[in-house]
Amino acid sequence: MERAKLKTILPIAVTLLLILLSALQLHWQGRSWICNCGHFDFWTSHAWSSETSQHLFDPYSLTHVLHGIGFYGLLALLIPKLSVRWRFLLAMLIESLWEVIENTNFVIQRYREATAALGYEGDSVVNSIGDIVACGLGFWIARKLGFRLSLVVFVLIEVALLLTIRDSLLLNIIMLIYPMESLKIWQAGG
């Protein structure tokens, strides 16, 4: 195989292997392959239903797009000489690890205690795969748009999520680290 083709194919192959290994690990942790409701949907728009985090994509998939935008910027700052393909692979590794950690019983319980996600049971495997794909999409969006436009997209997504589902990436981080009862009540519609 030509060296140029190998440079292109190897990061893609490793990324796909990461996604497969993440899916297997999540299943071994007890996550269902698909929604416990028994059917597969490409998208669910109900952020507070029992089917959220169970189908391929949901409103929280947009927070994973934001992960990708953030990883692109952070990795470009920290390791600018590394090719974008390998930075993409690192972003996918970080996101895959987060999906595995996010779906441990410890983190699921933390979400239940600290956020308005009282009935959260963890992601289905297919939803975690969707979240990893969404992160990859965010990475490539940031690469194509550059810093300023990516920052605009980031802010627009945050605001849209706050207005539509009363949650966002930044609010999620705040609530996991330093839960506030007033925010929890607001998120619940109070």
mmCIF file of C-alpha atoms in Angstrom:
data_model
loop_
_atom_site.group_PDB
_atom_site.id
_atom_site.type_symbol
_atom_site.label_atom_id
_atom_site.label_comp_id
_atom_site.label_asym_id
_atom_site.label_seq_id
_atom_site.Cartn_x
_atom_site.Cartn_y
_atom_site.Cartn_z
ATOM 1 C CA MET A 1 0.000 0.000 0.000
ATOM 2 C CA GLU A 2 1.269 3.469 -0.810
ATOM 3 C CA ARG A 3 2.532 5.510 2.105
ATOM 4 C CA ALA A 4 0.085 8.370 1.337
ATOM 5 C CA LYS A 5 -2.902 5.996 1.342
ATOM 6 C CA LEU A 6 -1.731 4.454 4.605
ATOM 7 C CA LYS A 7 -1.477 7.919 6.194
ATOM 8 C CA THR A 8 -5.116 8.505 5.228
ATOM 9 C CA ILE A 9 -6.544 5.069 5.959
ATOM 10 C CA LEU A 10 -4.784 4.308 9.260
ATOM 11 C CA PRO A 11 -6.423 7.077 11.356
ATOM 12 C CA ILE A 12 -9.822 6.214 9.878
ATOM 13 C CA ALA A 13 -9.351 2.508 10.603
ATOM 14 C CA VAL A 14 -8.183 3.218 14.158
ATOM 15 C CA THR A 15 -11.157 5.550 14.693
ATOM 16 C CA LEU A 16 -13.594 2.855 13.549
ATOM 17 C CA LEU A 17 -11.844 0.346 15.817
ATOM 18 C CA LEU A 18 -12.203 2.797 18.730
ATOM 19 C CA ILE A 19 -15.925 3.106 18.101
ATOM 20 C CA LEU A 20 -16.299 -0.679 17.931
ATOM 21 C CA LEU A 21 -14.307 -1.197 21.148
ATOM 22 C CA SER A 22 -16.341 1.517 22.880
ATOM 23 C CA ALA A 23 -19.587 -0.142 21.793
ATOM 24 C CA LEU A 24 -18.427 -3.511 23.115
ATOM 25 C CA GLN A 25 -17.242 -1.995 26.413
ATOM 26 C CA LEU A 26 -20.550 -0.179 26.869
ATOM 27 C CA HIS A 27 -22.461 -3.395 26.240
ATOM 28 C CA TRP A 28 -20.215 -5.229 28.727
ATOM 29 C CA GLN A 29 -21.063 -2.482 31.248
ATOM 30 C CA GLY A 30 -24.707 -3.457 30.853
ATOM 31 C CA ARG A 31 -25.885 -0.863 28.339
ATOM 32 C CA SER A 32 -28.591 -2.017 25.926
ATOM 33 C CA TRP A 33 -27.728 -2.064 22.245
ATOM 34 C CA ILE A 34 -30.884 -0.112 21.363
ATOM 35 C CA CYS A 35 -33.689 1.585 23.243
ATOM 36 C CA ASN A 36 -35.388 -0.586 25.865
ATOM 37 C CA CYS A 37 -38.613 0.497 24.148
ATOM 38 C CA GLY A 38 -37.765 -2.173 21.568
ATOM 39 C CA HIS A 39 -37.392 -0.087 18.426
ATOM 40 C CA PHE A 40 -34.720 1.997 16.732
ATOM 41 C CA ASP A 41 -35.212 5.619 15.756
ATOM 42 C CA PHE A 42 -32.724 7.868 14.016
ATOM 43 C CA TRP A 43 -33.817 10.872 16.124
ATOM 44 C CA THR A 44 -35.928 11.647 19.161
ATOM 45 C CA SER A 45 -36.734 15.263 19.880
ATOM 46 C CA HIS A 46 -38.068 14.756 23.402
ATOM 47 C CA ALA A 47 -35.231 15.799 25.700
ATOM 48 C CA TRP A 48 -36.985 14.745 28.900
ATOM 49 C CA SER A 49 -38.559 11.461 27.794
ATOM 50 C CA SER A 50 -37.416 7.948 28.642
ATOM 51 C CA GLU A 51 -36.295 7.593 25.016
ATOM 52 C CA THR A 52 -33.700 10.371 25.303
ATOM 53 C CA SER A 53 -30.185 8.909 25.162
ATOM 54 C CA GLN A 54 -31.683 5.730 23.725
ATOM 55 C CA HIS A 55 -31.896 6.371 19.977
ATOM 56 C CA LEU A 56 -29.097 7.310 17.584
ATOM 57 C CA PHE A 57 -29.491 11.080 18.001
ATOM 58 C CA ASP A 58 -31.376 13.387 20.363
ATOM 59 C CA PRO A 59 -31.079 17.040 21.408
ATOM 60 C CA TYR A 60 -28.074 16.146 23.570
ATOM 61 C CA SER A 61 -26.246 15.029 20.426
ATOM 62 C CA LEU A 62 -25.704 18.739 19.836
ATOM 63 C CA THR A 63 -23.634 18.914 23.037
ATOM 64 C CA HIS A 64 -21.383 16.272 21.516
ATOM 65 C CA VAL A 65 -21.006 18.396 18.396
ATOM 66 C CA LEU A 66 -19.765 21.044 20.833
ATOM 67 C CA HIS A 67 -17.301 18.529 22.283
ATOM 68 C CA GLY A 68 -15.862 18.129 18.788
ATOM 69 C CA ILE A 69 -15.601 21.880 18.244
ATOM 70 C CA GLY A 70 -13.873 22.239 21.595
ATOM 71 C CA PHE A 71 -11.513 19.314 20.998
ATOM 72 C CA TYR A 72 -10.531 20.724 17.618
ATOM 73 C CA GLY A 73 -9.548 24.053 19.160
ATOM 74 C CA LEU A 74 -7.860 22.562 22.200
ATOM 75 C CA LEU A 75 -5.824 20.026 20.245
ATOM 76 C CA ALA A 76 -4.845 22.636 17.640
ATOM 77 C CA LEU A 77 -3.504 24.784 20.487
ATOM 78 C CA LEU A 78 -1.753 21.977 22.366
ATOM 79 C CA ILE A 79 -0.282 19.971 19.486
ATOM 80 C CA PRO A 80 -0.399 22.116 16.332
ATOM 81 C CA LYS A 81 2.316 20.129 14.537
ATOM 82 C CA LEU A 82 0.350 16.897 14.713
ATOM 83 C CA SER A 83 -1.602 16.288 11.511
ATOM 84 C CA VAL A 84 -5.311 17.007 11.606
ATOM 85 C CA ARG A 85 -6.034 13.298 10.976
ATOM 86 C CA TRP A 86 -4.228 12.307 14.148
ATOM 87 C CA ARG A 87 -5.773 15.160 16.142
ATOM 88 C CA PHE A 88 -9.141 13.848 14.913
ATOM 89 C CA LEU A 89 -8.196 10.400 16.178
ATOM 90 C CA LEU A 90 -7.259 11.876 19.562
ATOM 91 C CA ALA A 91 -10.582 13.708 19.725
ATOM 92 C CA MET A 92 -12.379 10.439 18.961
ATOM 93 C CA LEU A 93 -10.337 8.657 21.636
ATOM 94 C CA ILE A 94 -11.248 11.300 24.226
ATOM 95 C CA GLU A 95 -14.929 11.199 23.234
ATOM 96 C CA SER A 96 -14.993 7.391 23.243
ATOM 97 C CA LEU A 97 -13.440 7.334 26.717
ATOM 98 C CA TRP A 98 -15.988 9.903 27.887
ATOM 99 C CA GLU A 99 -18.853 7.764 26.578
ATOM 100 C CA VAL A 100 -17.540 4.770 28.523
ATOM 101 C CA ILE A 101 -17.002 6.842 31.697
ATOM 102 C CA GLU A 102 -20.314 8.700 31.309
ATOM 103 C CA ASN A 103 -22.130 5.371 31.307
ATOM 104 C CA THR A 104 -20.595 3.978 34.467
ATOM 105 C CA ASN A 105 -22.977 3.549 37.372
ATOM 106 C CA PHE A 106 -21.066 6.223 39.325
ATOM 107 C CA VAL A 107 -21.580 8.948 36.694
ATOM 108 C CA ILE A 108 -25.172 7.912 35.965
ATOM 109 C CA GLN A 109 -25.925 8.242 39.675
ATOM 110 C CA ARG A 110 -24.191 11.651 39.724
ATOM 111 C CA TYR A 111 -26.423 12.830 36.858
ATOM 112 C CA ARG A 112 -29.494 11.678 38.804
ATOM 113 C CA GLU A 113 -28.411 13.446 41.999
ATOM 114 C CA ALA A 114 -26.968 16.663 40.602
ATOM 115 C CA THR A 115 -29.074 17.458 37.541
ATOM 116 C CA ALA A 116 -32.704 17.421 36.513
ATOM 117 C CA ALA A 117 -32.145 14.035 34.810
ATOM 118 C CA LEU A 118 -33.855 12.140 37.613
ATOM 119 C CA GLY A 119 -34.760 9.012 35.647
ATOM 120 C CA TYR A 120 -31.558 8.853 33.606
ATOM 121 C CA GLU A 121 -30.511 5.233 33.083
ATOM 122 C CA GLY A 122 -27.491 5.790 30.835
ATOM 123 C CA ASP A 123 -27.148 5.773 27.075
ATOM 124 C CA SER A 124 -27.919 2.875 24.785
ATOM 125 C CA VAL A 125 -24.913 1.674 22.811
ATOM 126 C CA VAL A 126 -26.387 3.054 19.607
ATOM 127 C CA ASN A 127 -26.827 6.489 21.243
ATOM 128 C CA SER A 128 -23.220 6.472 22.435
ATOM 129 C CA ILE A 129 -22.114 5.686 18.889
ATOM 130 C CA GLY A 130 -24.261 8.602 17.698
ATOM 131 C CA ASP A 131 -22.622 10.845 20.302
ATOM 132 C CA ILE A 132 -19.139 9.852 19.113
ATOM 133 C CA VAL A 133 -20.159 10.517 15.505
ATOM 134 C CA ALA A 134 -21.616 13.905 16.557
ATOM 135 C CA CYS A 135 -18.294 14.782 18.180
ATOM 136 C CA GLY A 136 -16.493 13.896 14.959
ATOM 137 C CA LEU A 137 -18.900 16.115 13.047
ATOM 138 C CA GLY A 138 -18.172 18.987 15.432
ATOM 139 C CA PHE A 139 -14.442 18.498 14.928
ATOM 140 C CA TRP A 140 -14.786 18.765 11.146
ATOM 141 C CA ILE A 141 -17.162 21.715 11.416
ATOM 142 C CA ALA A 142 -14.541 23.563 13.466
ATOM 143 C CA ARG A 143 -11.845 22.643 10.965
ATOM 144 C CA LYS A 144 -13.873 24.026 8.067
ATOM 145 C CA LEU A 145 -15.207 27.146 9.809
ATOM 146 C CA GLY A 146 -12.146 28.308 11.715
ATOM 147 C CA PHE A 147 -12.057 29.766 15.211
ATOM 148 C CA ARG A 148 -14.419 32.737 14.960
ATOM 149 C CA LEU A 149 -17.251 31.017 13.118
ATOM 150 C CA SER A 150 -16.872 27.917 15.291
ATOM 151 C CA LEU A 151 -17.235 30.112 18.359
ATOM 152 C CA VAL A 152 -20.419 31.605 16.865
ATOM 153 C CA VAL A 153 -21.770 28.091 16.159
ATOM 154 C CA PHE A 154 -20.861 27.025 19.713
ATOM 155 C CA VAL A 155 -22.732 29.968 21.266
ATOM 156 C CA LEU A 156 -25.741 29.536 18.954
ATOM 157 C CA ILE A 157 -26.062 25.849 19.841
ATOM 158 C CA GLU A 158 -25.736 26.609 23.563
ATOM 159 C CA VAL A 159 -28.447 29.288 23.375
ATOM 160 C CA ALA A 160 -30.727 27.114 21.227
ATOM 161 C CA LEU A 161 -30.432 24.248 23.720
ATOM 162 C CA LEU A 162 -31.089 26.536 26.681
ATOM 163 C CA LEU A 163 -34.208 27.905 24.995
ATOM 164 C CA THR A 164 -35.563 24.570 23.775
ATOM 165 C CA ILE A 165 -34.601 21.985 26.409
ATOM 166 C CA ARG A 166 -33.399 24.145 29.333
ATOM 167 C CA ASP A 167 -30.023 22.436 29.220
ATOM 168 C CA SER A 168 -26.717 22.795 27.404
ATOM 169 C CA LEU A 169 -23.141 21.578 27.509
ATOM 170 C CA LEU A 170 -21.945 24.347 29.816
ATOM 171 C CA LEU A 171 -24.969 24.043 32.097
ATOM 172 C CA ASN A 172 -24.460 20.286 32.214
ATOM 173 C CA ILE A 173 -20.812 20.742 33.275
ATOM 174 C CA ILE A 174 -21.775 23.292 35.935
ATOM 175 C CA MET A 175 -24.466 21.018 37.350
ATOM 176 C CA LEU A 176 -22.156 18.011 37.501
ATOM 177 C CA ILE A 177 -19.359 19.927 39.235
ATOM 178 C CA TYR A 178 -21.305 22.406 41.369
ATOM 179 C CA PRO A 179 -25.025 21.584 41.424
ATOM 180 C CA MET A 180 -27.378 24.455 42.186
ATOM 181 C CA GLU A 181 -30.911 23.800 43.310
ATOM 182 C CA SER A 182 -32.202 26.956 41.598
ATOM 183 C CA LEU A 183 -30.836 25.780 38.220
ATOM 184 C CA LYS A 184 -32.246 22.315 38.799
ATOM 185 C CA ILE A 185 -35.701 23.812 39.445
ATOM 186 C CA TRP A 186 -35.411 26.024 36.346
ATOM 187 C CA GLN A 187 -34.384 23.024 34.232
ATOM 188 C CA ALA A 188 -37.405 21.116 35.460
ATOM 189 C CA GLY A 189 -39.636 23.925 34.223
ATOM 190 C CA GLY A 190 -40.164 25.744 37.520
#
